Every structure is written in structure tokens, then in C-alpha cells.
């Protein structure tokens, strides 16, 4: 199901190398659905070692500038292979905050920022969180109200951020704040690289519907940060943020591997559990659902491959990224709803119950699935984007 | 996996030509599709463009190229069964029978289409005689283009093997069907007692018969993708123009979201269809079988849903006989249900899962 660039080819050999590396180095923690935070300090330390090892081996950061450890002859298809192999092993992915911060710093950071911050991303001594969303600025990110007021050589930041993944573990934050309240909505925003231990920052973990704490609220009260923390120029924050968000290209191919594994596991499960005294997989309606899902997962893979191929050929279209995101997130939701339904009355049992199927994996995935249709641009925002920018419908 | 420059040129040429040649108004005349809706001149002109010969081995033609053309036939709502004809020319060349018919199809002197039983029906059977004659029995319930074609390439069961037999269409009993589709002629073809002389039929492996089935399914999948693409364009155009409450209805988010869902469904269907075409070109029957079933499942449902949404977004205007919309909606539903339904494609995908 992964992108097939041929076995025995250079990329096929690369895939085998990565697979062996992942098998030898990935943390042993049990995988939960989705993007999840370490649950304790040990897991955090393990995660840092794992990410650092991937950079050290050249599997992460190969697309960086050579002076910061990148590979001049880098083939972007290798990034897809790496993402797929990590997903196949159900190992933790690149940290979203770190990838985003690296991308912003490489494109817009000062020499001083790059020299100081990029090596610590490679070694994973720094864990970054993304401080974009606010209670009143989610889909309408441009409506953010957190203020950064210039004061001598510093800025003083006051406001509130939310949905901050890994905020409670983060060493640094990639912050967007309004520096010019009089400028048009998207023009008065500035991007900053801040230290999370700066006085005035209060991180409060949020407990999600899954029962775990992966996100946080972050309160900023008179937080004094140096002007040298600005990424790019003051007022350029919207451009900086959008450029770094657009860098995320390998998400769909890794997500397809997740879906494929889930389908295979569920398929195996449906041969064991019974409905009306027969294996569930012998029921006509169950077979139809499995068949349809197999086809939809393949379609997801093709959407991802097509988007990637178009990007490499310089023929990317507006519809490509939102179509892939929509297709994946809604398919993932359907698959996990189907999984829980398939289990019938046993489907009610969750992690912690001795009889829970697969230790409650399907229930966790079912609850988590809506994270994908909401985060990173909700399904509604994706449809607006497609309608207005790809189909040209009036705003 | 992107279209080559040559394929883009081929699509453009086919699109321009079909836009000039296709008369959708003719499809709205009562009972129009009870006969072929095209002229001998249309067929000759299509052949001159290379559209009936583009699968012949000597031309180096590929299913990937065919996919591009078939999508345009659907987009135009064309009555011409050119994909089917190109497929017959290829198969005749491959099995080494009917060279004159293959040439005639390529030259546009005649049309030939495949005739095979629908997947849920009993297979057409062939009984070999001592003199080398093959006597056919059975029926193909829905042969698209069967009324206008001069020749039929019949797929029949022969012992544990398969046979492909070339028969003059007039030798079979053809019944024009009144179907949902007003833009193409569709016939039931009864082959009972048709005797095919030696030299006009060949015993083939199950593989070639399977390729024929896969290719026919693919033709309908891509036809639906093209037709749905046309509906998307019509719908986007309409909701930009149509005003209610003082603004274009396309500025309402409910309408935008429907249109976006159409676009995504069609894009997924198109990618699956072209992937299946490439899989057929690979010559690997198992890979092709899976890819065709994937496309049949995704496109069958997706294009029909897109057509239904197109109607909703056109409001009462789309509900009229005079509007072209229903011609495409009807055609898409027929494409979904002939040569393999989404239900059958899904069963294939679960039955073949490792």
C-alpha cells in the first residue's frame, strides 16, 4: 500500500535500510491513535533519543540547508519513505512543533537564530510547541488577540493560547502574536521564537475526551521577550506561518500506512469475532464495508501520491492538499466508527476493562478520530478552500 | 502518474472534436436511443483522429491513453462506443482472428463492440463442432453500442476455457433496450444458435477473457468520471450565475460545501480510474483486478453522488427535460450498474484480501 518506487531500486534499498533502523531504535511504548504526548518523563526522554537518532542517521532533516546538516542531493521521495516506515512500525513521528519551527527558522530565521536553534532541533534537546490557536481564534486564526507590545528592546506579550500539543513538555514555543492592532487583520501579526521557561508563561494541561492529556492551554501574562526573538520581520507573521504550514507534505502517505494497518488488523479481528454464530467476516454487510474501505484507502494513497508528484513537477493545484486531508480524516473516522460498531456489545469496553478487545485500541481511535477532522483546518475550512480557491466560487 | 504532454494533447483534441460532433438535443427526442445516435460519418471521423485504433498493439497504444479518450467521451455525453471498439481491435490483433474487421474498425468503416454476459448473469457458452464451428448459446443483457455495431466480439465459456468469437451483429437477435441512459444505444443480444465458423473464433485462456472484463469495467468507470466532471463544470457555472437573496447562490456556504465534495469525489474517482488503466497496461491480472475493483467501488458511488448533488444545486432548472443535466445523471447511473456494480467490486476486494 505504500508508495511503490520499486524494490531493488535505490529507493527500495533505502526503504529496507530505514525499516531496519526503525526496528532497532524506535521506542517500545504502546501506540495510541493519533498524535499523542509522552505520558511521563521516561517516555519523553525516550522520544528525544528517538528523534535525535533519526536526525543523526540522516533520515530527518535531509532537506535542510547543508550547513545545518542537510544533504545537498536530497531526494524528497526519501522523506515519504521515512514517514511510511515510521508509521509501519507504529513509532512516533517527527514532532509537529519541531518540524514547523525548523521550517520557519530555515526560511525566515536570522543567522543568529539558525545557528542557535537549529542544532538543538536536530539533537532534540529542544522540544517545540506551536502557539497559534486561541480560544476565539481557531479556524479564523487571523482573529487572534494575543498582543506583543514593543517596549524598548523587548516585546511584552499578553494573551492566551490553546490546543498546544506538548506545551507541558516544551522547551521553546513558536508564537504568533499581534504587534500592530491597527493593521489589517493578517498584516499586524508577528512570529516569535520564545523560551517556554520565561516568567509569565503558565501552561495548564487540558484533558481531552480520550481521557489523556496531549494538549494544553498556555496563558501569557506580561511575558518579556527580546526583539531578537522575532522570526522574519515584524508584521510578517502570517506569511511565516503559512509558509511553514505548507511544508507538511508527507502526512498523507504516513496516514495511509496507519489506515492500511488498521484495516488489516480489523480484517483479522472480523474473522475471530462472531455475529449470529458465524464469523463477522462472513456477513454480507460486513464484507461490503470492508471492500469499500479497502478501495477508499487506496484512493487516499493515490490522492497523496498525486499531490506529491504534482508538487515535485511544479504542477501543484489548490485542490491537492485539502482533498487529501479531507479524504483521510473522514475515512479514518468512518473506519474507526465501523470498528467499534462491528464489536457490538463488546464495543462498549475500553482500556482498563479486562475484556476490552485489543486493550481498547478501537475505542481510543474512535474517540480520537475527530481530532483529524477538526485540527489543521477543519473539514469545513477545507471545503471552503476548495470551493473558493479551486472552483472559484464567490466569497 | 501525471498525464504526459501527449496525453494532454490527445484529451484536448478529443474534447474539441467531441464538443463539435455531439448533439445532446438528439438524445432528448422520444425513443432516440432505440437506434444508434451517430452517423457512419461520425465513426469515420473518429477513426481519422485515431480514436478507434489507439489500443492496437502495432500502434503502441495503452489503456492509459484509452482512459484519457473515454473520459472525454463521457464528458461530451457522446453516443459513440469508441472505447469498446478500440478494445475489440486490440483483442482481434492479439488473438489473430478477424484481421479485416480489426482494420475496418481502425479505418472507421465499421464499428465492433464486445458482447459479454453481465457479471451476475450466466455466461454465454460455446459448443465446438467437429468441423471447427463454434455454436453459441446465451445472452448478453446490456451491450452498449450493440445496435450501431456491425460486429460483436463475444466472450463465451468453452469447457474450462474461454473463447472469443467474432460474429456479424445481424446474425444475433438484438433487442433495443429502453434504459435510464438516453445518450447511448444499449441492446440485449441473444446469441442462441449462432454458428461461428472456424477462423472467426479462438480459444483463449481465462486471462484474456478477464482482461476483456476488466477493460470493459474500466471504460464505464472513466466514462462516468468524465460525465461527472462535466456536471461539476455545469454546476460551478450555474451557482456563480444564479442569484437569490441578492447574491450568487454559490456564495452560500451550504452550496460551496456541496460543490467541494463533488470535486473531491470526482478527483478520487479519476485517480482510481487512471490507476486502473495503468494496472491494465502492466499486464498483471491480479494487480489490474484489484485496481479496477478499487476504481469501481470509489467511482461508482462517487460519480453517482456527484450527479445527484449537481441536480440538487441546479434547483428546479436541473429538473427539467430540456436541461442537459439529466442526460449525464442517467448516463452515470448506467455506468455504475453495468459491467460490475460497486457491490460486486467490493466483494472482489474482500474476497481477494490476503
XYZ file of C-alpha atoms in Angstrom:
749
model
C 0.000 0.000 0.000
C 2.962 2.297 0.438
C 4.280 4.262 -2.491
C 5.913 1.706 -4.734
C 9.054 3.069 -6.282
C 10.203 -0.443 -6.976
C 12.098 -2.933 -4.881
C 15.713 -3.465 -5.804
C 15.932 0.170 -6.869
C 17.910 2.736 -4.936
C 14.752 3.806 -3.094
C 13.824 0.199 -2.403
C 17.206 -0.314 -0.770
C 16.772 2.904 1.161
C 13.411 1.636 2.424
C 14.992 -1.595 3.667
C 17.683 0.428 5.457
C 15.124 2.674 7.149
C 12.981 -0.302 8.124
C 15.929 -1.978 9.847
C 16.876 1.269 11.565
C 13.354 1.842 12.852
C 13.135 -1.738 14.133
C 16.364 -1.190 16.082
C 15.734 2.262 17.504
C 12.023 3.030 17.894
C 10.728 3.485 21.432
C 8.869 0.499 22.779
C 5.856 2.347 24.104
C 2.398 1.160 23.155
C 0.958 3.194 20.321
C -2.181 5.207 20.817
C -4.189 6.634 17.968
C -3.095 9.919 16.503
C -0.563 12.498 17.622
C -0.066 11.965 21.338
C 2.184 13.389 24.026
C 4.609 11.410 26.160
C 2.785 10.333 29.309
C 5.772 10.692 31.650
C 9.375 11.864 31.838
C 10.735 8.472 30.804
C 8.656 8.443 27.668
C 9.769 11.986 26.966
C 13.446 11.023 27.279
C 12.880 8.033 25.012
C 11.153 10.250 22.465
C 14.050 12.735 22.455
C 16.558 9.926 21.909
C 14.472 8.529 19.046
C 14.073 11.832 17.212
C 17.758 12.692 17.704
C 18.729 9.278 16.326
C 16.644 9.874 13.197
C 18.410 13.200 12.589
C 21.785 11.622 13.335
C 21.129 8.886 10.766
C 20.140 11.498 8.169
C 16.537 10.289 7.968
C 15.181 13.566 9.336
C 16.437 16.977 8.281
C 17.929 15.796 4.985
C 16.054 18.610 3.240
C 17.712 21.219 5.474
C 20.476 23.537 4.213
C 23.803 21.721 4.071
C 25.389 23.965 6.714
C 22.839 22.704 9.203
C 23.308 19.044 8.387
C 21.159 18.661 5.261
C 22.035 16.613 2.223
C 22.706 18.632 -0.933
C 21.496 15.859 -3.243
C 18.407 15.094 -1.194
C 15.591 13.233 -2.952
C 12.253 14.292 -1.370
C 10.844 10.826 -2.071
C 13.111 9.631 0.723
C 11.104 11.737 3.182
C 7.991 9.847 2.106
C 9.736 6.514 2.610
C 10.909 7.544 6.084
C 7.434 8.704 7.112
C 5.881 5.483 5.809
C 8.363 3.231 7.579
C 7.918 5.032 10.898
C 4.156 4.679 10.512
C 4.501 0.998 9.639
C 6.365 0.398 12.916
C 3.735 2.456 14.767
C 6.598 4.553 16.113
C 6.356 8.260 16.978
C 6.510 10.657 14.019
C 8.537 13.829 13.764
C 7.227 16.268 16.361
C 4.854 18.649 14.623
C 6.048 21.696 16.590
C 9.700 20.959 15.846
C 9.078 20.451 12.132
C 7.086 23.663 11.931
C 9.659 25.712 13.856
C 12.536 24.298 11.792
C 10.771 25.178 8.583
C 10.094 28.752 9.747
C 13.643 29.241 11.009
C 15.224 27.892 7.825
C 13.155 30.161 5.611
C 12.870 33.271 7.764
C 15.204 32.964 10.772
C 18.207 35.273 11.355
C 21.738 33.818 11.138
C 21.938 34.002 14.910
C 18.595 32.173 15.364
C 19.539 29.470 12.885
C 22.948 28.873 14.477
C 21.482 28.722 17.975
C 18.175 26.930 17.458
C 18.541 24.502 14.548
C 21.255 22.279 16.139
C 19.057 21.888 19.232
C 16.204 20.725 16.995
C 18.483 18.118 15.427
C 19.625 16.854 18.809
C 16.086 17.175 20.150
C 17.427 18.978 23.193
C 14.687 21.445 22.315
C 11.103 20.363 22.064
C 8.889 22.987 20.437
C 5.226 23.747 20.753
C 3.108 25.750 18.352
C 1.381 28.772 19.917
C -1.102 29.732 17.180
C -4.718 28.885 18.123
C -6.632 30.902 20.681
C -9.977 30.349 22.389
C -11.569 32.846 19.985
C -9.250 32.271 17.026
C -9.375 28.704 15.754
C -10.407 28.383 12.138
C -10.306 32.187 11.993
C -6.672 32.319 13.016
C -6.336 35.872 11.742
C -8.673 36.932 14.528
C -6.049 36.266 17.206
C -5.898 38.721 20.090
C -2.695 37.863 21.944
C -0.719 41.116 21.954
C 3.030 41.675 21.769
C 3.757 45.313 22.642
C 7.167 46.776 21.826
C 8.909 48.097 24.940
C 12.482 49.279 24.419
C 14.454 46.338 23.005
C 11.794 43.902 24.133
C 8.244 42.859 23.436
C 5.765 42.240 26.239
C 3.267 39.507 25.418
C -0.145 39.069 26.975
C -2.879 36.684 25.914
C -3.999 33.082 25.822
C -3.252 30.166 23.500
C -4.923 26.777 23.356
C -4.684 23.271 21.791
C -0.956 23.438 22.381
C 0.334 19.911 21.729
C 3.272 19.050 24.003
C 3.048 22.501 25.635
C 3.637 20.952 29.053
C 6.913 19.402 27.863
C 8.088 22.117 25.505
C 11.373 23.995 25.872
C 10.516 26.535 23.206
C 7.442 27.981 21.609
C 6.718 29.149 18.066
C 4.392 32.044 18.875
C 2.139 34.205 16.733
C 1.037 37.461 18.348
C -0.481 40.735 17.206
C 2.098 43.531 17.166
C 0.050 46.115 15.267
C -3.587 46.322 16.343
C -4.300 48.984 13.695
C -3.050 46.986 10.713
C -5.486 44.866 8.659
C -6.267 41.519 10.286
C -3.493 39.427 8.711
C -0.866 42.154 8.495
C -0.353 43.061 12.145
C 0.846 39.614 13.245
C 4.443 38.733 14.116
C 6.125 35.340 14.623
C 8.427 34.743 17.598
C 10.703 32.006 18.915
C 10.315 32.080 22.683
C 11.710 30.184 25.676
C 8.917 28.394 27.483
C 10.565 28.988 30.879
C 10.265 32.774 30.503
C 8.479 34.244 33.558
C 4.778 34.892 32.982
C 4.090 31.736 30.928
C 1.639 29.380 32.587
C 0.993 26.021 30.892
C -2.092 24.110 32.004
C -2.706 20.648 30.528
C -6.126 20.043 29.021
C -7.648 16.643 29.447
C -9.294 15.540 26.207
C -12.310 13.311 25.653
C -9.913 10.376 25.278
C -9.025 10.787 28.952
C -5.405 11.613 28.179
C -3.632 14.979 28.239
C -1.967 15.828 24.950
C -2.946 19.477 24.579
C -2.590 22.485 26.829
C -3.837 25.942 27.487
C -0.997 28.459 27.622
C -1.507 31.743 29.469
C 0.904 34.577 28.719
C 0.892 37.402 31.251
C 3.380 40.243 30.702
C 5.908 37.849 29.160
C 9.028 39.854 28.271
C 10.874 38.583 25.207
C 13.760 40.176 23.313
C 13.200 41.738 19.868
C 15.801 39.235 18.603
C 13.137 36.548 19.109
C 11.170 37.822 16.101
C 11.209 35.310 13.223
C 11.335 37.217 9.938
C 10.202 40.831 10.190
C 7.581 42.390 12.466
C 4.188 42.148 10.747
C 5.328 39.214 8.584
C 3.956 36.533 10.927
C 1.073 35.464 8.718
C 3.399 34.800 5.785
C 5.903 32.980 8.012
C 3.184 30.771 9.496
C 1.534 29.919 6.180
C 4.853 29.073 4.549
C 5.778 26.678 7.337
C 2.317 25.058 7.391
C 2.594 24.379 3.640
C 5.813 22.419 4.193
C 3.932 19.474 5.682
C 3.915 17.100 2.701
C 4.396 13.605 3.960
C 1.395 13.498 6.248
C -0.909 11.694 3.855
C 1.492 8.895 2.904
C 2.156 8.107 6.571
C -1.549 8.341 7.332
C -2.290 5.846 4.566
C 0.020 3.344 6.221
C -1.866 3.874 9.500
C -5.162 3.226 7.723
C -3.821 0.164 5.976
C -2.556 -1.335 9.233
C -5.848 -0.595 10.947
C -7.768 -2.222 8.071
C -5.576 -5.335 8.219
C -5.932 -5.658 11.979
C -9.675 -5.141 11.824
C -9.939 -7.654 8.995
C -8.124 -10.234 11.139
C -10.388 -9.393 14.063
C -13.535 -9.825 11.956
C -12.542 -13.428 11.294
C -12.444 -14.110 15.035
C -15.494 -12.334 16.381
C -18.907 -13.761 15.638
C -22.219 -12.278 14.592
C -25.248 -14.604 14.765
C -22.985 -17.591 15.348
C -20.822 -17.003 12.290
C -17.561 -15.101 11.834
C -18.384 -11.442 11.301
C -16.445 -11.500 8.034
C -18.967 -13.912 6.534
C -21.792 -11.398 6.895
C -22.639 -9.710 3.595
C -22.929 -6.195 5.032
C -19.621 -6.541 6.852
C -17.915 -7.735 3.672
C -19.292 -4.758 1.773
C -17.936 -2.322 4.339
C -14.502 -3.930 4.293
C -14.433 -3.896 0.498
C -15.455 -0.248 0.330
C -12.891 0.752 2.957
C -10.111 -1.073 1.135
C -10.961 0.895 -2.003
C -11.162 4.192 -0.127
C -7.773 3.618 1.499
C -6.272 3.020 -1.928
C -7.918 6.224 -3.160
C -6.341 8.045 -0.207
C -2.933 6.716 -1.213
C -3.473 7.894 -4.786
C -4.557 11.357 -3.639
C -1.359 11.614 -1.586
C 0.882 10.323 -4.373
C -0.701 12.546 -6.972
C -0.334 15.605 -4.778
C 3.328 14.786 -4.075
C 4.077 14.060 -7.729
C 2.439 17.294 -8.817
C 4.412 19.257 -6.245
C 7.689 17.769 -7.492
C 6.744 18.510 -11.092
C 5.774 22.081 -10.237
C 2.173 21.295 -11.194
C 0.586 21.510 -7.737
C -3.046 22.631 -7.662
C -5.081 24.302 -4.935
C -7.313 21.257 -4.533
C -4.498 18.757 -3.882
C -3.676 19.278 -0.201
C -7.216 19.935 1.098
C -8.631 16.982 -0.879
C -6.082 14.634 0.703
C -6.712 15.997 4.184
C -10.488 15.733 3.808
C -10.380 12.239 2.354
C -8.026 10.888 5.009
C -9.696 12.443 8.039
C -13.222 11.439 7.086
C -12.165 7.951 6.027
C -10.277 7.461 9.294
C -13.417 8.451 11.179
C -15.585 6.038 9.168
C -13.145 3.189 9.649
C -12.972 3.578 13.413
C -16.714 4.045 13.783
C -17.123 0.832 11.816
C -14.611 -0.924 14.098
C -16.492 -0.052 17.266
C -19.864 -0.924 15.716
C -18.514 -4.250 14.469
C -17.672 -5.298 18.023
C -21.318 -4.980 19.006
C -21.923 -5.005 22.756
C -18.238 -5.667 23.413
C -17.571 -2.421 21.607
C -18.512 -0.564 24.774
C -15.478 -1.848 26.696
C -12.467 0.443 26.859
C -8.869 0.376 28.057
C -8.849 -0.661 31.690
C -11.587 -3.267 31.319
C -10.217 -6.810 31.377
C -12.420 -7.896 28.456
C -11.735 -4.884 26.221
C -10.880 -6.019 22.685
C -7.288 -5.147 21.710
C -6.941 -3.268 25.031
C -9.468 -0.683 23.921
C -7.473 0.378 20.862
C -10.535 0.809 18.642
C -12.434 2.870 21.185
C -9.418 5.154 21.640
C -9.114 5.568 17.865
C -12.858 6.188 17.542
C -12.750 8.959 20.125
C -9.564 10.445 18.711
C -10.719 10.395 15.077
C -12.499 13.740 15.266
C -9.160 15.396 16.076
C -8.267 14.951 12.415
C -11.481 16.406 11.035
C -11.138 19.453 13.314
C -7.406 20.171 13.656
C -5.116 21.527 10.957
C -8.006 23.194 9.144
C -11.408 21.657 9.815
C -13.295 19.772 7.105
C -15.458 22.880 6.691
C -12.408 25.085 6.131
C -11.042 22.570 3.617
C -14.321 22.675 1.688
C -14.342 26.474 1.730
C -10.801 26.456 0.386
C -11.669 24.063 -2.426
C -14.866 25.922 -3.316
C -13.377 29.416 -3.274
C -9.814 28.903 -4.463
C -10.060 25.801 -6.651
C -13.585 26.168 -8.068
C -13.684 29.956 -7.938
C -16.995 30.337 -6.116
C -17.615 33.843 -4.771
C -16.676 34.612 -1.166
C 1.315 9.290 -12.520
C 0.609 12.643 -14.126
C -0.692 12.818 -17.683
C 2.060 13.204 -20.270
C 2.094 16.132 -22.679
C 0.991 13.741 -25.429
C -1.959 12.563 -23.342
C -2.966 16.131 -22.583
C -2.880 16.890 -26.336
C -4.906 13.741 -27.040
C -7.504 14.776 -24.461
C -7.694 18.303 -25.870
C -8.093 17.041 -29.423
C -10.780 14.546 -28.417
C -12.581 17.161 -26.340
C -12.675 19.744 -29.126
C -13.809 17.235 -31.693
C -16.495 15.722 -29.451
C -17.814 19.153 -28.477
C -18.444 19.888 -32.154
C -19.850 16.471 -33.019
C -22.088 15.683 -30.072
C -25.716 16.684 -30.349
C -27.245 16.270 -26.921
C -30.571 17.631 -28.142
C -30.915 14.499 -30.278
C -30.790 12.349 -27.143
C -33.901 14.101 -25.818
C -36.101 13.040 -28.750
C -38.524 10.330 -27.648
C -37.088 6.872 -28.174
C -33.915 8.274 -29.716
C -31.569 5.772 -28.092
C -33.546 2.871 -29.548
C -31.205 3.265 -32.520
C -27.611 4.375 -32.835
C -27.384 8.131 -32.281
C -24.432 8.655 -34.574
C -23.752 8.529 -38.302
C -21.284 6.498 -40.350
C -19.545 9.799 -40.961
C -19.041 10.320 -37.211
C -17.382 6.916 -36.992
C -15.085 7.643 -39.943
C -14.081 10.993 -38.478
C -13.340 9.412 -35.084
C -11.170 6.812 -36.795
C -9.305 9.539 -38.664
C -8.412 11.041 -35.287
C -7.024 7.634 -34.326
C -9.625 7.046 -31.638
C -10.622 3.521 -32.739
C -7.084 2.266 -33.287
C -5.357 3.623 -30.240
C -5.259 0.294 -28.409
C -3.838 -1.751 -31.286
C -0.556 -3.379 -30.332
C 1.069 -2.120 -33.542
C 0.174 1.450 -32.596
C 1.828 1.054 -29.201
C -1.454 2.096 -27.653
C -2.025 1.836 -23.931
C -5.013 1.693 -21.631
C -3.624 4.866 -20.075
C -4.208 6.609 -23.424
C -7.625 4.990 -23.789
C -8.529 6.294 -20.328
C -7.974 9.856 -21.475
C -10.216 9.402 -24.513
C -13.002 7.557 -22.702
C -13.141 10.291 -20.068
C -13.725 12.781 -22.875
C -16.496 10.623 -24.380
C -18.268 10.721 -21.024
C -17.654 14.439 -20.647
C -19.238 15.034 -24.049
C -22.109 12.605 -23.475
C -21.117 11.049 -26.781
C -23.140 8.159 -28.238
C -20.030 6.679 -29.878
C -18.788 3.407 -28.317
C -15.202 4.187 -29.269
C -13.566 2.685 -26.187
C -15.365 -0.581 -26.825
C -14.383 -0.541 -30.492
C -10.729 0.187 -29.719
C -10.776 -2.722 -27.279
C -12.149 -5.118 -29.914
C -9.477 -4.061 -32.418
C -6.779 -4.777 -29.829
C -8.162 -8.188 -28.903
C -8.603 -9.262 -32.526
C -4.983 -8.354 -33.231
C -3.840 -10.192 -30.118
C -5.635 -13.461 -30.826
C -5.059 -13.342 -34.557
C -8.592 -13.525 -35.907
C -10.734 -11.053 -37.842
C -7.865 -9.032 -39.269
C -10.185 -7.440 -41.827
C -12.657 -6.397 -39.142
C -9.885 -5.013 -36.972
C -8.684 -2.950 -39.926
C -12.228 -1.847 -40.713
C -12.693 -0.657 -37.131
C -9.379 1.168 -37.202
C -10.317 2.792 -40.540
C -13.771 3.745 -39.337
C -15.549 1.632 -41.967
C -17.427 -0.260 -39.256
C -17.845 -0.476 -35.500
C -17.375 -3.589 -33.389
C -18.170 -3.889 -29.696
C -17.674 -6.653 -27.136
C -20.678 -8.743 -26.091
C -20.363 -10.481 -22.742
C -22.864 -11.558 -20.126
C -23.281 -9.175 -17.200
C -21.241 -10.365 -14.211
C -24.249 -11.707 -12.284
C -25.785 -13.495 -15.274
C -24.998 -16.941 -16.645
C -22.041 -16.839 -19.008
C -22.566 -17.160 -22.739
C -21.403 -20.627 -23.732
C -19.826 -22.037 -26.853
C -20.003 -25.601 -28.135
C -17.303 -26.669 -30.582
C -18.415 -28.791 -33.535
C -16.416 -31.406 -35.444
C -15.996 -29.037 -38.418
C -14.455 -26.366 -36.233
C -17.650 -24.375 -35.908
C -18.458 -22.843 -32.522
C -22.154 -22.764 -31.694
C -23.117 -20.144 -29.169
C -25.846 -20.125 -26.554
C -26.787 -17.472 -24.051
C -27.335 -13.785 -23.831
C -25.622 -10.521 -23.148
C -28.185 -8.392 -21.323
C -26.688 -4.947 -21.893
C -24.385 -4.407 -24.837
C -23.526 -0.736 -25.031
C -23.317 0.264 -28.678
C -24.831 -3.065 -29.684
C -27.360 -1.536 -32.087
C -24.969 0.530 -34.153
C -22.175 -2.029 -34.274
C -21.681 -4.161 -37.355
C -19.693 -6.777 -35.466
C -19.733 -8.295 -31.999
C -16.800 -9.878 -30.213
C -18.480 -12.447 -27.993
C -16.860 -13.668 -24.785
C -18.015 -17.257 -24.190
C -17.262 -20.114 -21.819
C -15.748 -23.092 -23.612
C -15.261 -26.204 -21.439
C -12.991 -24.940 -18.662
C -11.561 -22.345 -21.014
C -12.842 -19.236 -22.712
C -13.426 -18.347 -26.333
C -13.620 -15.049 -28.141
C -15.836 -15.235 -31.221
C -16.342 -12.589 -33.881
C -19.895 -12.560 -35.204
C -21.775 -10.239 -37.543
C -24.158 -8.287 -35.335
C -27.006 -9.078 -37.702
C -26.638 -12.802 -37.001
C -27.632 -12.291 -33.350
C -31.076 -11.321 -32.116
C -30.702 -7.771 -30.863
C -33.385 -6.063 -28.806
C -33.112 -2.346 -28.234
C -33.447 -1.659 -24.516
C -35.275 1.307 -23.101
C -32.855 2.353 -20.368
C -32.148 5.195 -17.994
C -29.429 6.266 -20.416
C -30.758 8.404 -23.273
C -27.362 9.207 -24.754
C -26.188 5.733 -25.826
C -27.837 2.791 -27.559
C -27.935 -0.356 -25.447
C -29.071 -3.743 -26.744
C -29.820 -7.150 -25.291
C -28.073 -9.624 -27.539
C -29.343 -13.197 -27.782
C -26.742 -15.470 -29.323
C -28.652 -18.712 -29.163
C -27.765 -20.947 -32.113
C -25.346 -18.526 -33.724
C -22.735 -20.644 -35.503
C -19.248 -19.160 -35.749
C -17.100 -20.726 -38.461
C -13.568 -21.857 -37.754
C -11.171 -18.951 -38.095
C -13.622 -16.459 -36.647
C -13.167 -17.632 -33.086
C -10.275 -18.599 -30.872
C -9.826 -20.489 -27.678
C -8.188 -18.142 -25.199
C -7.027 -18.511 -21.639
C -9.124 -17.246 -18.776
C -6.641 -14.378 -18.535
C -7.573 -12.717 -21.791
C -11.292 -13.002 -21.063
C -10.593 -11.443 -17.681
C -8.696 -8.609 -19.329
C -11.725 -8.000 -21.536
C -13.997 -7.852 -18.478
C -11.592 -5.543 -16.646
C -11.234 -3.250 -19.651
C -14.995 -3.029 -20.143
C -15.460 -2.170 -16.466
C -12.738 0.449 -16.793
C -14.431 2.035 -19.802
C -17.608 2.619 -17.806
C -15.724 3.899 -14.773
C -13.866 6.511 -16.806
C -16.924 7.413 -18.818
C -18.656 8.217 -15.517
C -15.674 10.253 -14.337
C -15.824 12.356 -17.499
C -19.580 12.822 -17.259
C -19.301 13.798 -13.590
C -16.547 16.281 -14.454
C -18.918 17.860 -16.961
C -21.609 18.097 -14.277
C -19.162 19.754 -11.898
C -18.321 22.394 -14.516
C -22.016 22.937 -15.266
C -22.790 23.226 -11.563
C -19.972 25.638 -10.759
C -21.011 27.783 -13.715
C -24.636 27.761 -12.650
C -24.145 28.625 -8.973
C -21.856 31.508 -9.904
C -24.568 32.997 -12.125
C -27.785 32.167 -10.333
C -28.734 34.839 -7.809
C -31.136 34.594 -4.870
C -31.443 36.903 -1.865
C -29.387 39.397 -3.876
C -26.239 37.261 -4.213
C -24.961 34.347 -6.271
C -26.118 31.118 -4.638
C -22.518 29.907 -4.978
C -21.563 32.369 -2.246
C -23.610 30.402 0.300
C -21.512 28.007 2.317
C -24.018 25.164 2.074
C -23.677 25.309 -1.706
C -19.890 25.666 -1.577
C -19.523 22.594 0.571
C -21.632 20.502 -1.771
C -19.572 21.661 -4.745
C -16.304 20.957 -2.922
C -17.477 17.441 -2.032
C -18.313 16.845 -5.700
C -14.844 17.997 -6.722
C -13.122 15.706 -4.211
C -15.279 12.686 -5.119
C -14.539 13.198 -8.806
C -10.828 13.707 -8.239
C -10.613 10.475 -6.226
C -12.623 8.615 -8.868
C -10.413 9.949 -11.653
C -7.187 8.984 -9.881
C -8.514 5.472 -9.226
C -9.655 5.134 -12.846
C -6.325 6.173 -14.325
C -4.514 3.968 -11.813
C -6.598 1.022 -13.025
C -5.700 1.848 -16.629
C -2.006 1.776 -15.769
C -2.554 -1.500 -13.919
C -4.102 -3.000 -17.066
C -1.059 -1.823 -19.013
C 1.186 -3.645 -16.539
C -0.239 -6.944 -17.748
C -0.552 -8.255 -14.177
C -4.099 -9.637 -13.953
C -4.242 -9.671 -10.164
C -2.991 -6.123 -9.810
C -5.361 -4.998 -12.552
C -8.282 -6.848 -10.965
C -7.711 -5.072 -7.668
C -7.224 -1.666 -9.266
C -10.364 -1.994 -11.381
C -12.376 -3.064 -8.325
C -10.995 -0.126 -6.322
C -11.988 2.240 -9.103
C -15.390 0.609 -9.493
C -16.097 0.957 -5.807
C -14.856 4.531 -5.418
C -16.018 5.912 -8.769
C -19.344 4.090 -8.967
C -20.542 5.601 -5.745
C -18.671 8.903 -6.016
C -19.796 9.850 -9.508
C -23.424 8.990 -8.817
C -23.316 11.035 -5.630
C -21.761 13.929 -7.533
C -24.501 13.706 -10.178
C -27.195 13.742 -7.537
C -25.625 16.789 -5.878
C -25.357 18.540 -9.256
C -29.089 18.164 -9.653
C -29.746 19.491 -6.159
C -27.568 22.555 -6.801
C -29.287 23.321 -10.106
C -32.605 23.532 -8.294
C -35.760 23.320 -10.379
C -33.825 24.204 -13.541
C -31.967 20.896 -13.427
C -35.234 19.030 -13.008
C -36.429 19.923 -16.488
C -36.313 17.669 -19.530
C -34.779 20.459 -21.605
C -31.709 20.815 -19.391
C -28.731 18.586 -20.258
C -28.153 17.703 -16.620
C -30.336 14.603 -16.514
C -28.631 13.147 -19.588
C -25.397 12.954 -17.617
C -27.040 11.862 -14.370
C -28.724 8.998 -16.249
C -25.547 8.027 -18.064
C -23.539 7.983 -14.835
C -26.038 5.682 -13.132
C -25.873 3.274 -16.078
C -22.072 3.384 -15.970
C -22.276 2.482 -12.282
C -24.509 -0.530 -12.809
C -23.223 -2.220 -15.976
C -20.093 -4.384 -16.229
C -19.791 -4.665 -12.453
C -21.621 -2.848 -9.688
C -19.943 -1.280 -6.664
C -21.350 -4.217 -4.680
C -19.542 -6.709 -6.918
C -16.326 -4.681 -6.904
C -16.379 -4.576 -3.092
C -16.971 -8.283 -2.826
C -13.964 -8.806 -5.111
C -11.856 -6.608 -2.836
C -12.737 -8.552 0.294
C -12.591 -11.970 -1.396
C -9.066 -11.258 -2.634
C -7.745 -9.639 0.564
C -4.799 -11.619 1.908
